[in-house]
Amino acid sequence: MGKKRGGKRLNKRDVADALQALFQAHPGETLSFKQIFKALKFDTHPVKMLAIDVMEEMAWDDYLSKVGDSAYKLNLKTQVQEGTFIRKANGKNSFQPDDGGKPVFVAERNSMFALNGDRVRVAYMARRQNHIKEAIVTDILERKHDQAVGILQVEKDFAFLNAEGNFFVHDILIPKKKLKGGKTGEKAVVKITQWPSAESKNIVGEVIDVLGKQGENNVEMHAILAQYGLPYKYPKRVEDAAQKINAEISEEEIARREDFREVFTCTIDPKDAKDFDDALSIRKQNKYWEVGVHIADVSHYVTEGSIIDREAEERATSVYLVDRTIPMLPERLCNFVCSLRPDEEKLCYSVIFVLDEEANIKDWHLAHTVIKSNRRYAYEEVQEILEGKDGDNAEELRLLDKMAKKLRERRFKNGAVKFDREELHFDIDDDGKPTRCYFKKSTDATQLIEEFMLLANRTVAGFIGKAGKAKKDDSGKPSKGKTFVYRIHDQPDPQKLESLRTALAPFGYKVKTSGTKGAISKNLNNLMEEAQGEREQKLVETLTLRAMMKAKYSTHNIGHYGLAFDYYTHFTSPIRRYPDTMVHRLLTRYQDGGRSVNQDHYEELCEHCSQMEQTAQNAERDSIKYKMVEFMADKVGMEFDAHISGVQSYGLYCEIDDNHCEGLVGMHDLDGDYYEFDERNYCLVGRRHHQKYQLGDAVRIKVARANIEKRQLDFILAD
């Protein structure tokens, strides 16, 4: 018998739920019987006795700890861990441990108002009978986002920001005096000044920048950058420092360098490129060929610790949105001083190879050089020459192409994985509006440059890595070698390969889940070759890519699985990647006989650069999604031929054949039947009429909605 609450008598389950909620709301506190009864309004003798019995059981289950004869507290001693909080809109939040263990459920009441991506410390709660494993957030160690982007809503007495993305669940309150002139409907960047707490669940912020009217191209691109915490303006003091750099090359500087000004040299880049950070030179040397890979000598102009260097380190990479580049370096450096523009003398750091016509390395060396590019080629021009058209220096370009093909052939023979992914591109008008949407494919011209850059990167990485391995310390053991920045790529996770095997089995593909590195990569290449032209091609490529680990920067070399190189680094793009600048500095230091640098410091820089690279890629993807929806906005109601490019439990993703724009046909828009998701066979099957929608099927779609704000395209199937 218990007390009545709201006309209903409390049973054991009610009392247990009430006690559980109370202790979880006060995780670190010891609560006496008196405090418990008062807080829960348990004021009759039967309900108090029942509560004491339930707490005894909870202590027996290790859920509560008994303190003296008449007090309890939540048992948090089971296990404490640190990791990342993952917030879900449906309240099914979870905690992802740093050690890579399985995610653990965190109820909203136990979240301490943590937001998506926050680093937190949790305590695992003693598991109660028939309950899943749960964690309770005890500390928020680091906030992932301290600023938000969204649309302002200004009312009479207060204002708030409706935040974009899934980082902030609630609107952010803004005091009216902190609006910075922002008006309803405008996009703004808001800095958080007060986080949710037990006293107030509100997030409070202040406007730090009003971006402008929603829907304007510049505003939307700046909003994407701000959403990821990426800069969209260059600090004036850094620009000013760049203006003061002396671009003149003195005779003394030239005398210190190898002179390539009289050797045929060219750059090959996209036709709209402005920063040229790599060039190739070629000349006959006895019976061999000398091929120079010349890279802009950024570290000559950007000294370590300078104001320009600190800004570049923080940015770590240039960001490429659909209609603009947000450069890592100030414009004067990336487009003028360092850029290897034709007919201008430029300082470079170069890898000079002596090769035979089969691209076998007979000799090589690393040198600081001065060059003068004879010609700036676009990929398209070089491709035409390689296909037989007459053009400047056609003989040299065709010889370089022949060598590149030999290098590529050997790379795949050694176990490199073939990922020739098509990239979605847009033609943009002067107002930033997309006028055409198409896939850009890899060509012989792009592969020519790529192979020589790969050769330079692997050669300089091996120069440091192998030297370190070969040396012995005083005790005769192999020395640790010198600290260096490697680009590493681990082999696929066996569990992910097993998932790939299960997913592709219904299509008749065989996936190797164990064996040597070479055997697995050969199997993956065969897979993608077999899928060429099949309706499931995109699925096979996407799932295979997902099974691969992400490449990253590290001072601990494990080789590069995807390229099948034992040593690999990034040396060839210092204008747009900070790790390349770090590599240039380390190579120069070690060439001059300098001692090894602090490994921990460089490992921290590597982690930062890897994170910034991932963030930049996310922003780039969002800009593609935005332009895709913008491109389709005036085509609502129009019909197109398409094919099913993805199948999910909530609907079908369809890609338009002509322009490659992808949209969703939601489950609720599939009429005439109730469809069930067959996860194993990647299809939806109607329960009554057994109509099947499978990956790769040709369909006719109609554009239903183009929601620019949410970057979502909705299709319906045309009759």
XYZ file of C-alpha atoms in Angstrom:
719
model
C 0.000 0.000 0.000
C 1.366 3.423 -0.844
C 0.346 7.009 -0.917
C -2.041 8.281 -3.593
C -0.567 10.743 -6.109
C -2.935 12.448 -8.530
C -5.676 10.016 -7.542
C -3.403 7.029 -8.236
C -1.897 4.880 -5.495
C 1.925 4.674 -5.712
C 3.229 1.182 -6.362
C 6.778 -0.138 -6.050
C 7.648 0.821 -9.647
C 6.456 4.429 -9.133
C 8.542 4.754 -5.975
C 11.629 3.259 -7.708
C 11.284 5.676 -10.669
C 10.903 8.661 -8.346
C 13.980 7.640 -6.310
C 16.032 6.999 -9.449
C 15.210 10.467 -10.843
C 16.036 12.133 -7.510
C 19.456 10.494 -7.087
C 20.394 11.121 -10.721
C 19.545 14.802 -10.297
C 22.000 14.934 -7.338
C 24.823 12.601 -8.499
C 27.511 13.569 -6.000
C 25.300 14.184 -2.936
C 24.454 12.048 0.081
C 20.725 12.273 0.787
C 19.220 11.444 4.184
C 15.810 9.741 4.563
C 14.425 13.065 5.771
C 15.667 14.917 2.630
C 14.416 12.143 0.339
C 10.920 12.001 1.861
C 10.622 15.791 1.808
C 11.830 16.118 -1.815
C 9.468 13.391 -3.078
C 6.561 14.353 -0.751
C 6.490 10.842 0.733
C 4.563 11.759 3.888
C 2.674 8.570 4.852
C 4.185 5.709 6.817
C 3.454 2.976 4.171
C 5.115 4.901 1.325
C 8.173 5.709 3.507
C 8.570 2.009 4.391
C 8.198 1.048 0.726
C 10.850 3.651 -0.247
C 13.303 2.256 2.361
C 12.769 -1.282 0.991
C 13.349 -0.091 -2.607
C 16.567 1.736 -1.594
C 17.809 -1.451 0.128
C 17.292 -3.320 -3.156
C 18.984 -0.544 -5.127
C 22.007 -0.777 -2.815
C 22.009 -4.581 -3.241
C 22.092 -4.001 -7.053
C 25.054 -1.575 -6.593
C 22.912 1.245 -7.934
C 23.053 3.159 -4.614
C 25.707 3.256 -1.890
C 24.534 3.215 1.748
C 25.979 5.987 3.947
C 25.391 5.263 7.656
C 22.025 3.898 8.765
C 19.706 6.467 7.201
C 21.276 7.958 4.041
C 22.171 6.905 0.493
C 23.996 8.288 -2.529
C 24.263 7.322 -6.191
C 26.975 4.710 -6.752
C 29.376 6.315 -9.244
C 32.431 4.301 -8.290
C 31.886 1.679 -10.960
C 33.917 3.364 -13.724
C 34.910 6.836 -14.870
C 35.890 7.605 -18.484
C 36.487 10.539 -20.813
C 35.198 10.872 -24.351
C 32.788 12.666 -26.672
C 29.101 13.440 -26.053
C 26.799 12.697 -29.006
C 23.465 14.499 -28.815
C 20.446 13.158 -30.694
C 17.260 15.101 -31.419
C 15.170 12.133 -30.204
C 16.791 12.248 -26.740
C 18.773 9.008 -27.273
C 22.076 10.687 -26.444
C 25.249 8.673 -26.099
C 28.826 8.839 -24.871
C 31.669 7.705 -27.155
C 34.710 6.679 -25.066
C 38.160 7.861 -26.177
C 39.400 4.262 -26.234
C 37.081 3.487 -29.149
C 34.716 1.291 -27.098
C 31.014 1.013 -27.856
C 28.811 4.108 -27.333
C 26.876 4.151 -24.027
C 23.378 5.598 -23.533
C 23.054 8.915 -21.650
C 19.543 9.955 -20.622
C 18.712 13.654 -21.105
C 18.392 14.145 -17.331
C 21.967 12.790 -16.941
C 23.505 14.884 -19.729
C 24.436 17.966 -17.664
C 23.180 19.856 -20.758
C 26.236 18.739 -22.764
C 26.063 19.585 -26.473
C 26.984 17.539 -29.521
C 30.749 17.025 -29.783
C 31.602 18.271 -26.261
C 34.418 16.442 -24.461
C 33.000 15.068 -21.216
C 33.845 12.896 -18.235
C 31.213 10.328 -17.331
C 30.619 7.802 -14.612
C 29.035 4.489 -15.566
C 26.042 3.825 -13.393
C 25.755 0.443 -11.727
C 23.523 -1.501 -14.056
C 20.067 -2.266 -12.664
C 18.328 -5.491 -13.475
C 16.792 -5.519 -16.991
C 18.278 -2.058 -17.705
C 20.762 -1.173 -20.491
C 24.195 0.182 -19.566
C 23.955 3.906 -18.778
C 26.382 6.743 -18.164
C 25.961 10.028 -16.339
C 27.931 13.152 -17.329
C 29.862 14.407 -14.279
C 32.048 17.080 -15.947
C 32.080 18.975 -19.226
C 35.802 19.154 -20.008
C 35.720 21.140 -23.237
C 32.986 22.736 -25.308
C 33.212 21.759 -28.966
C 31.473 24.899 -30.194
C 31.461 28.282 -28.508
C 29.797 30.065 -31.400
C 26.706 29.413 -33.473
C 25.320 30.536 -36.818
C 21.635 30.959 -37.516
C 18.709 33.250 -38.200
C 17.787 36.077 -35.837
C 14.290 36.537 -34.446
C 13.842 39.875 -32.690
C 10.786 40.282 -30.420
C 9.611 43.233 -28.297
C 11.441 42.282 -25.096
C 14.057 39.762 -26.210
C 15.763 38.188 -29.239
C 16.971 34.725 -30.060
C 19.000 32.865 -32.689
C 17.571 29.812 -34.417
C 20.851 27.864 -34.791
C 21.749 25.789 -37.854
C 23.262 22.312 -37.708
C 22.700 19.785 -34.924
C 25.105 21.273 -32.370
C 22.523 23.339 -30.479
C 19.167 21.802 -29.622
C 17.536 24.971 -28.287
C 17.391 28.532 -29.574
C 20.020 30.865 -28.165
C 18.723 33.836 -26.173
C 20.299 37.198 -26.970
C 19.896 40.321 -24.788
C 18.579 43.150 -27.000
C 21.613 45.324 -26.278
C 23.866 42.549 -27.628
C 22.283 42.347 -31.114
C 24.905 44.485 -32.903
C 22.147 45.923 -35.119
C 20.888 42.508 -36.293
C 17.257 42.271 -37.465
C 14.688 39.478 -37.820
C 15.488 37.156 -40.729
C 19.173 38.068 -40.906
C 21.930 35.496 -40.499
C 24.309 36.152 -37.648
C 27.252 34.625 -35.796
C 26.694 34.446 -32.043
C 29.265 33.857 -29.287
C 27.972 31.838 -26.307
C 28.304 33.773 -23.061
C 26.294 31.490 -20.740
C 25.891 27.728 -20.899
C 22.880 25.779 -19.551
C 23.013 24.905 -15.853
C 20.808 23.495 -13.108
C 19.577 27.064 -12.428
C 18.784 27.922 -16.054
C 18.441 25.694 -19.094
C 18.892 28.656 -21.453
C 21.903 29.172 -23.686
C 22.683 32.905 -23.799
C 24.868 34.613 -26.388
C 25.829 37.865 -28.044
C 26.024 38.711 -31.752
C 29.636 39.061 -32.923
C 28.863 39.458 -36.638
C 25.744 40.095 -38.702
C 26.314 38.253 -41.999
C 23.323 39.701 -43.846
C 20.109 38.647 -45.506
C 19.335 34.954 -45.692
C 19.651 33.493 -49.214
C 22.357 35.863 -50.476
C 25.335 33.919 -51.829
C 28.069 35.622 -49.761
C 25.970 35.389 -46.616
C 25.348 31.652 -47.077
C 29.002 30.843 -47.841
C 30.166 32.846 -44.793
C 27.511 31.081 -42.700
C 28.880 27.648 -43.710
C 32.407 28.713 -42.721
C 31.263 30.260 -39.422
C 29.219 27.147 -38.591
C 32.452 25.120 -38.600
C 34.433 27.812 -36.797
C 36.436 28.550 -39.968
C 37.532 32.143 -40.709
C 35.863 34.017 -43.565
C 37.939 37.204 -43.230
C 41.688 37.685 -43.214
C 43.041 39.673 -40.213
C 44.298 43.080 -41.392
C 47.472 42.898 -39.301
C 48.456 39.644 -41.081
C 47.684 41.149 -44.508
C 49.809 44.187 -43.543
C 52.714 41.926 -42.515
C 52.500 40.183 -45.915
C 52.645 43.548 -47.705
C 55.955 44.301 -45.971
C 57.671 41.117 -47.234
C 60.426 41.887 -49.734
C 59.737 39.886 -52.892
C 62.997 40.884 -54.602
C 65.457 38.005 -55.052
C 69.011 39.156 -54.353
C 72.096 37.979 -56.263
C 73.424 36.561 -52.954
C 70.285 34.415 -52.574
C 70.568 33.131 -56.163
C 74.241 32.270 -55.564
C 73.230 30.062 -52.616
C 70.836 28.029 -54.801
C 70.884 25.675 -57.769
C 69.917 27.667 -60.849
C 67.184 26.181 -63.087
C 66.192 29.425 -64.840
C 67.457 28.200 -68.233
C 65.825 24.736 -67.986
C 62.402 24.129 -69.580
C 59.916 24.390 -66.679
C 56.111 24.485 -66.622
C 53.140 24.455 -64.280
C 50.022 22.325 -64.994
C 46.907 23.277 -63.010
C 43.117 23.737 -63.274
C 42.294 26.581 -65.694
C 40.897 28.780 -62.881
C 43.850 28.254 -60.474
C 45.604 31.323 -59.064
C 48.167 29.766 -56.725
C 50.775 27.627 -58.485
C 52.802 25.794 -55.848
C 54.401 23.104 -58.017
C 56.273 23.027 -61.338
C 58.070 20.372 -63.400
C 61.319 20.809 -65.315
C 62.912 18.341 -67.732
C 66.216 18.190 -69.625
C 68.424 15.487 -71.167
C 71.350 14.352 -69.023
C 73.673 12.023 -70.945
C 71.564 8.900 -71.614
C 69.040 9.765 -68.870
C 66.563 12.550 -68.128
C 66.729 15.030 -65.273
C 63.223 15.773 -63.972
C 62.845 18.493 -61.335
C 59.808 18.678 -59.023
C 59.932 22.325 -57.915
C 57.831 23.466 -54.962
C 57.238 27.079 -53.855
C 59.710 27.904 -51.061
C 57.092 29.250 -48.639
C 59.285 28.743 -45.558
C 61.856 31.197 -47.013
C 59.255 33.977 -46.716
C 57.175 32.747 -43.750
C 59.488 32.431 -40.773
C 58.571 30.185 -37.864
C 56.672 31.990 -35.094
C 55.986 35.111 -37.208
C 52.500 36.664 -37.277
C 51.867 35.130 -40.752
C 53.090 31.733 -39.550
C 50.858 31.758 -36.455
C 47.793 32.521 -38.596
C 48.744 29.807 -41.130
C 49.303 27.265 -38.335
C 45.870 27.997 -36.856
C 44.128 27.671 -40.243
C 46.323 24.642 -41.189
C 44.750 24.428 -44.663
C 43.097 26.447 -47.412
C 39.352 25.785 -47.668
C 37.807 25.210 -51.100
C 34.113 26.060 -51.222
C 32.268 25.748 -54.538
C 32.658 29.408 -55.508
C 35.723 30.575 -53.571
C 38.975 29.680 -51.874
C 39.653 30.758 -48.302
C 43.451 30.760 -48.403
C 45.759 29.637 -45.617
C 48.227 32.413 -46.499
C 47.533 36.102 -47.277
C 46.719 36.740 -50.936
C 49.988 38.572 -51.642
C 51.938 35.439 -50.724
C 49.720 32.704 -52.195
C 48.890 34.420 -55.500
C 51.978 36.572 -56.098
C 55.178 36.235 -54.045
C 55.236 32.414 -53.673
C 53.124 31.462 -56.703
C 55.229 29.978 -59.546
C 53.869 32.345 -62.203
C 55.214 32.133 -65.778
C 58.193 34.320 -66.803
C 58.936 35.299 -63.194
C 61.975 34.225 -61.181
C 60.864 32.235 -58.132
C 62.497 30.539 -55.155
C 61.759 26.814 -54.783
C 62.595 23.758 -52.719
C 63.105 20.981 -55.258
C 63.529 17.235 -55.596
C 65.757 16.623 -58.630
C 65.500 13.134 -60.133
C 67.705 11.433 -62.706
C 65.395 8.931 -64.466
C 65.566 6.556 -67.381
C 62.654 6.416 -69.834
C 61.032 3.670 -67.747
C 60.972 6.135 -64.783
C 63.521 4.163 -62.745
C 65.407 6.461 -60.334
C 69.144 6.452 -61.147
C 69.955 9.306 -58.747
C 68.219 12.119 -56.897
C 68.922 15.016 -54.562
C 67.111 17.707 -52.593
C 68.006 21.354 -53.279
C 66.953 24.945 -52.719
C 66.616 26.347 -56.243
C 65.658 29.352 -58.337
C 63.428 28.725 -61.384
C 61.668 30.662 -64.145
C 58.562 28.897 -65.459
C 58.331 29.021 -69.278
C 54.664 28.133 -69.531
C 51.482 27.906 -67.468
C 49.342 25.037 -68.816
C 45.757 24.192 -67.945
C 44.984 20.447 -67.621
C 42.759 20.630 -70.708
C 45.606 21.958 -72.923
C 48.006 19.231 -71.790
C 45.332 16.560 -72.298
C 44.866 17.663 -75.935
C 48.650 17.488 -76.501
C 48.802 14.002 -74.923
C 45.991 12.950 -77.252
C 48.026 13.997 -80.324
C 47.403 17.711 -80.879
C 50.445 19.881 -81.699
C 51.482 22.284 -78.960
C 54.407 23.916 -77.154
C 56.949 21.406 -75.829
C 54.743 18.483 -76.855
C 57.729 16.094 -76.924
C 58.684 16.859 -73.280
C 55.077 16.593 -72.051
C 54.572 13.240 -73.790
C 57.806 11.917 -72.284
C 56.706 13.023 -68.792
C 53.339 11.327 -69.421
C 55.069 8.096 -70.464
C 57.116 8.140 -67.229
C 54.041 8.952 -65.106
C 52.203 5.950 -66.587
C 55.152 3.679 -65.651
C 55.136 5.055 -62.072
C 51.367 4.532 -61.823
C 51.559 0.995 -63.197
C 54.237 0.059 -60.632
C 52.265 1.649 -57.805
C 49.217 -0.517 -58.479
C 51.394 -3.583 -58.981
C 52.817 -2.953 -55.478
C 49.330 -2.929 -53.951
C 48.005 0.656 -54.143
C 44.191 0.923 -54.014
C 42.522 2.416 -57.122
C 40.157 5.176 -56.081
C 39.449 7.319 -59.141
C 36.471 9.085 -57.567
C 34.556 11.515 -59.763
C 34.193 14.992 -58.235
C 31.039 17.089 -58.526
C 31.751 20.556 -59.970
C 29.693 23.647 -60.733
C 30.019 26.458 -63.257
C 29.207 29.670 -61.384
C 28.076 33.057 -62.786
C 29.249 36.471 -61.527
C 26.546 36.489 -58.803
C 27.688 33.123 -57.453
C 24.683 31.298 -58.930
C 25.380 27.784 -60.309
C 24.650 27.510 -64.057
C 25.868 23.946 -64.637
C 26.491 20.878 -62.505
C 28.743 18.020 -63.708
C 31.315 15.383 -62.716
C 35.024 16.025 -63.283
C 36.945 12.883 -64.147
C 40.618 12.109 -63.690
C 42.617 12.409 -66.965
C 46.149 11.561 -68.137
C 47.062 15.244 -67.585
C 45.940 15.261 -63.936
C 47.568 11.866 -63.353
C 50.855 13.092 -64.868
C 51.186 15.791 -62.198
C 49.846 13.503 -59.453
C 52.441 10.759 -60.087
C 55.426 13.143 -59.935
C 54.078 14.754 -56.753
C 53.625 11.287 -55.190
C 57.186 10.410 -56.226
C 58.598 13.561 -54.573
C 56.538 13.055 -51.403
C 57.547 9.414 -50.927
C 61.207 10.089 -51.774
C 61.761 12.821 -49.164
C 59.807 10.816 -46.535
C 61.999 7.768 -47.199
C 65.135 9.959 -47.067
C 64.419 10.775 -43.379
C 62.607 7.568 -42.374
C 65.059 5.064 -43.832
C 68.083 6.997 -42.548
C 66.640 6.848 -39.020
C 65.979 3.121 -39.305
C 69.487 2.378 -40.566
C 71.304 4.171 -37.735
C 72.311 2.486 -34.478
C 72.654 4.169 -31.079
C 75.632 3.665 -28.717
C 74.212 0.358 -27.431
C 73.912 -1.039 -30.956
C 70.093 -0.796 -31.096
C 68.365 0.937 -34.056
C 68.183 4.675 -33.310
C 64.844 6.440 -32.942
C 65.588 8.554 -36.013
C 64.749 12.200 -36.472
C 61.268 13.589 -35.798
C 59.398 14.066 -39.070
C 55.854 14.709 -40.287
C 54.431 11.700 -42.145
C 51.151 11.298 -43.988
C 49.933 7.935 -42.700
C 47.063 5.642 -43.669
C 46.282 2.495 -41.699
C 45.016 -0.709 -43.299
C 41.240 -1.347 -43.227
C 39.635 -2.417 -39.959
C 38.816 -6.195 -40.221
C 35.348 -5.496 -38.741
C 34.649 -2.927 -41.489
C 35.821 -5.425 -44.111
C 33.446 -7.999 -42.625
C 30.568 -5.464 -42.887
C 31.593 -4.818 -46.515
C 31.596 -8.576 -47.216
C 28.077 -8.965 -45.756
C 26.751 -5.918 -47.672
C 28.108 -6.982 -51.061
C 27.446 -10.741 -50.815
C 23.851 -10.425 -52.197
C 25.321 -8.804 -55.349
C 27.683 -11.741 -55.845
C 30.919 -9.968 -54.855
C 33.568 -11.716 -52.758
C 35.432 -9.623 -50.169
C 38.664 -10.778 -48.559
C 38.619 -9.959 -44.838
C 42.047 -11.300 -43.895
C 45.426 -11.882 -45.518
C 48.443 -9.791 -46.451
C 48.152 -6.039 -47.132
C 48.769 -6.693 -50.835
C 46.178 -9.465 -51.093
C 43.462 -7.282 -49.500
C 44.207 -4.227 -51.676
C 44.287 -6.420 -54.819
C 40.881 -7.816 -53.827
C 39.477 -4.280 -53.299
C 40.771 -3.202 -56.739
C 39.189 -6.264 -58.353
C 35.927 -5.442 -56.600
C 35.785 -1.939 -58.046
C 36.786 -3.131 -61.513
C 34.031 -5.798 -61.470
C 31.461 -3.160 -60.439
C 32.365 -0.771 -63.312
C 29.221 0.003 -65.306
C 26.982 -2.084 -63.029
C 23.976 -0.467 -61.361
C 25.514 -0.984 -57.936
C 28.845 0.669 -58.929
C 28.332 3.726 -56.728
C 27.339 1.552 -53.753
C 30.428 -0.671 -54.140
C 32.731 2.392 -54.355
C 31.061 4.173 -51.420
C 31.057 1.134 -49.110
C 34.648 0.233 -50.036
C 35.725 3.806 -49.295
C 33.938 3.624 -45.919
C 35.845 0.431 -45.052
C 39.117 2.355 -45.451
C 40.656 4.281 -42.564
C 41.135 8.057 -42.863
C 44.600 9.299 -43.798
C 46.143 11.710 -41.263
C 49.366 13.394 -40.203
C 51.632 11.917 -37.542
C 55.255 11.797 -36.386
C 54.794 8.019 -35.872
C 55.212 6.388 -39.278
C 53.094 3.329 -40.151
C 53.256 3.816 -43.933
C 50.416 4.684 -46.329
C 48.177 1.682 -47.036
C 46.103 3.242 -49.851
C 49.194 4.279 -51.834
C 51.207 1.175 -50.800
C 54.177 3.317 -49.683
C 56.300 2.494 -46.610
C 57.165 6.198 -46.232
C 55.009 9.101 -47.348
C 54.655 12.785 -46.484
C 53.175 16.009 -47.873
C 55.952 18.170 -49.342
C 54.359 19.513 -52.534
C 51.685 22.070 -51.466
C 53.027 24.481 -48.817
C 50.891 27.364 -50.152
C 47.698 25.559 -49.165
C 48.725 23.026 -46.457
C 50.611 23.795 -43.239
C 52.111 20.267 -42.834
C 54.033 20.815 -46.100
C 55.574 23.992 -44.638
C 56.519 22.017 -41.508
C 58.139 19.351 -43.725
C 60.148 22.005 -45.645
C 61.470 23.445 -42.375
C 62.426 20.034 -40.983
C 64.202 18.981 -44.195
C 66.136 22.269 -44.317
C 67.119 21.892 -40.656
C 68.288 18.296 -41.081
C 70.128 19.054 -44.348
C 72.045 21.746 -42.424
C 73.014 19.161 -39.778
C 70.487 20.324 -37.161
C 69.357 18.161 -34.234
C 65.982 16.446 -34.069
C 63.024 18.597 -32.973
C 60.638 17.897 -30.057
C 58.404 15.008 -31.161
C 55.503 15.741 -28.739
C 55.189 19.317 -30.020
C 55.134 18.158 -33.653
C 52.657 15.359 -32.889
C 50.280 17.995 -31.419
C 50.647 20.058 -34.609
C 49.934 16.921 -36.688
C 46.716 16.243 -34.732
C 45.619 19.869 -35.172
C 46.284 19.751 -38.945
C 44.383 16.437 -39.296
C 41.372 17.906 -37.454
C 41.383 21.113 -39.519
C 41.586 19.089 -42.738
C 38.458 17.148 -41.697
C 36.616 20.364 -40.728
C 37.494 21.977 -44.076
C 36.186 18.900 -45.939
C 32.881 19.078 -44.017
C 32.475 22.756 -44.943
C 33.309 21.980 -48.585
C 30.645 19.226 -48.619
C 28.065 21.629 -47.170
C 28.833 24.216 -49.849
C 28.291 21.531 -52.546
C 24.947 20.579 -50.958
C 23.912 24.248 -50.833
C 24.804 24.873 -54.492
C 23.042 21.672 -55.541
C 19.791 22.820 -53.913
C 20.243 26.363 -55.278
C 20.815 24.942 -58.792
C 17.543 22.968 -58.570
C 15.492 25.758 -56.911
C 13.997 27.011 -60.213
C 13.258 23.440 -61.369
C 10.570 22.574 -58.780
C 7.750 20.736 -60.559
C 10.006 19.563 -63.408
C 10.572 15.870 -64.176
C 13.922 14.126 -64.785
C 15.303 10.674 -65.504
C 17.237 9.422 -62.485
C 18.480 6.271 -60.797
C 18.286 5.080 -57.194
C 21.663 5.976 -55.644
C 20.920 5.041 -52.029
C 18.295 3.103 -50.047
C 17.527 3.865 -46.387
C 14.792 2.946 -43.925
C 13.300 6.446 -44.423
C 13.269 6.511 -48.244
C 15.156 6.445 -51.542
C 18.013 8.704 -52.606
C 17.793 9.374 -56.349
C 20.496 10.940 -58.534
C 19.416 12.812 -61.678
C 21.189 11.322 -64.721
C 21.867 14.650 -66.493
C 23.249 16.836 -63.715
C 24.057 14.371 -60.862
C 22.002 16.300 -58.273
C 20.732 13.986 -55.537
C 17.467 14.232 -53.598
C 15.331 12.119 -51.290
C 12.007 10.443 -52.028
C 10.685 10.098 -48.466
C 8.963 6.886 -47.357
C 5.730 8.872 -46.832
C 5.795 9.843 -50.540
C 5.828 6.211 -51.725
C 2.118 5.707 -52.342
C -0.081 2.644 -52.608
C 1.672 0.318 -50.177
C 3.584 -0.011 -46.930
C 7.289 -0.419 -47.731
C 9.802 -2.299 -45.615
C 13.557 -1.756 -45.710
C 15.544 -4.848 -46.686
C 18.923 -3.766 -45.312
C 20.773 -6.841 -46.547
C 19.743 -6.371 -50.188
C 19.640 -2.546 -50.242
C 16.027 -2.311 -51.371
C 12.514 -1.328 -50.243
C 9.791 -3.961 -50.723
C 6.032 -3.293 -50.675
C 4.228 -5.465 -48.133
C 1.048 -5.995 -50.222
C 2.009 -5.663 -53.895
C 5.694 -6.677 -53.449
C 6.857 -3.722 -55.586
C 10.637 -3.527 -55.143
C 12.850 -0.420 -55.320
C 16.497 -1.470 -55.548
C 19.798 0.336 -55.739
C 20.636 1.347 -59.319
C 17.022 1.094 -60.589
C 16.073 3.671 -63.240
C 13.245 5.955 -62.052
C 11.459 9.099 -63.239
C 11.340 11.779 -60.542
C 9.665 15.134 -60.064
C 11.362 17.877 -58.013
C 8.982 18.509 -55.081
C 10.919 20.917 -52.828
C 14.285 22.680 -52.788
C 14.848 23.817 -49.203
C 17.892 26.098 -49.438
C 17.854 26.851 -45.696
C 18.191 23.148 -44.755
C 20.238 22.291 -47.879
C 17.726 19.549 -48.757
C 16.272 18.394 -52.064
C 12.986 16.457 -51.978
C 11.767 14.421 -54.946
C 8.624 12.410 -55.581
C 8.317 9.574 -58.096
C 6.613 10.770 -61.290
C 3.627 8.764 -62.491
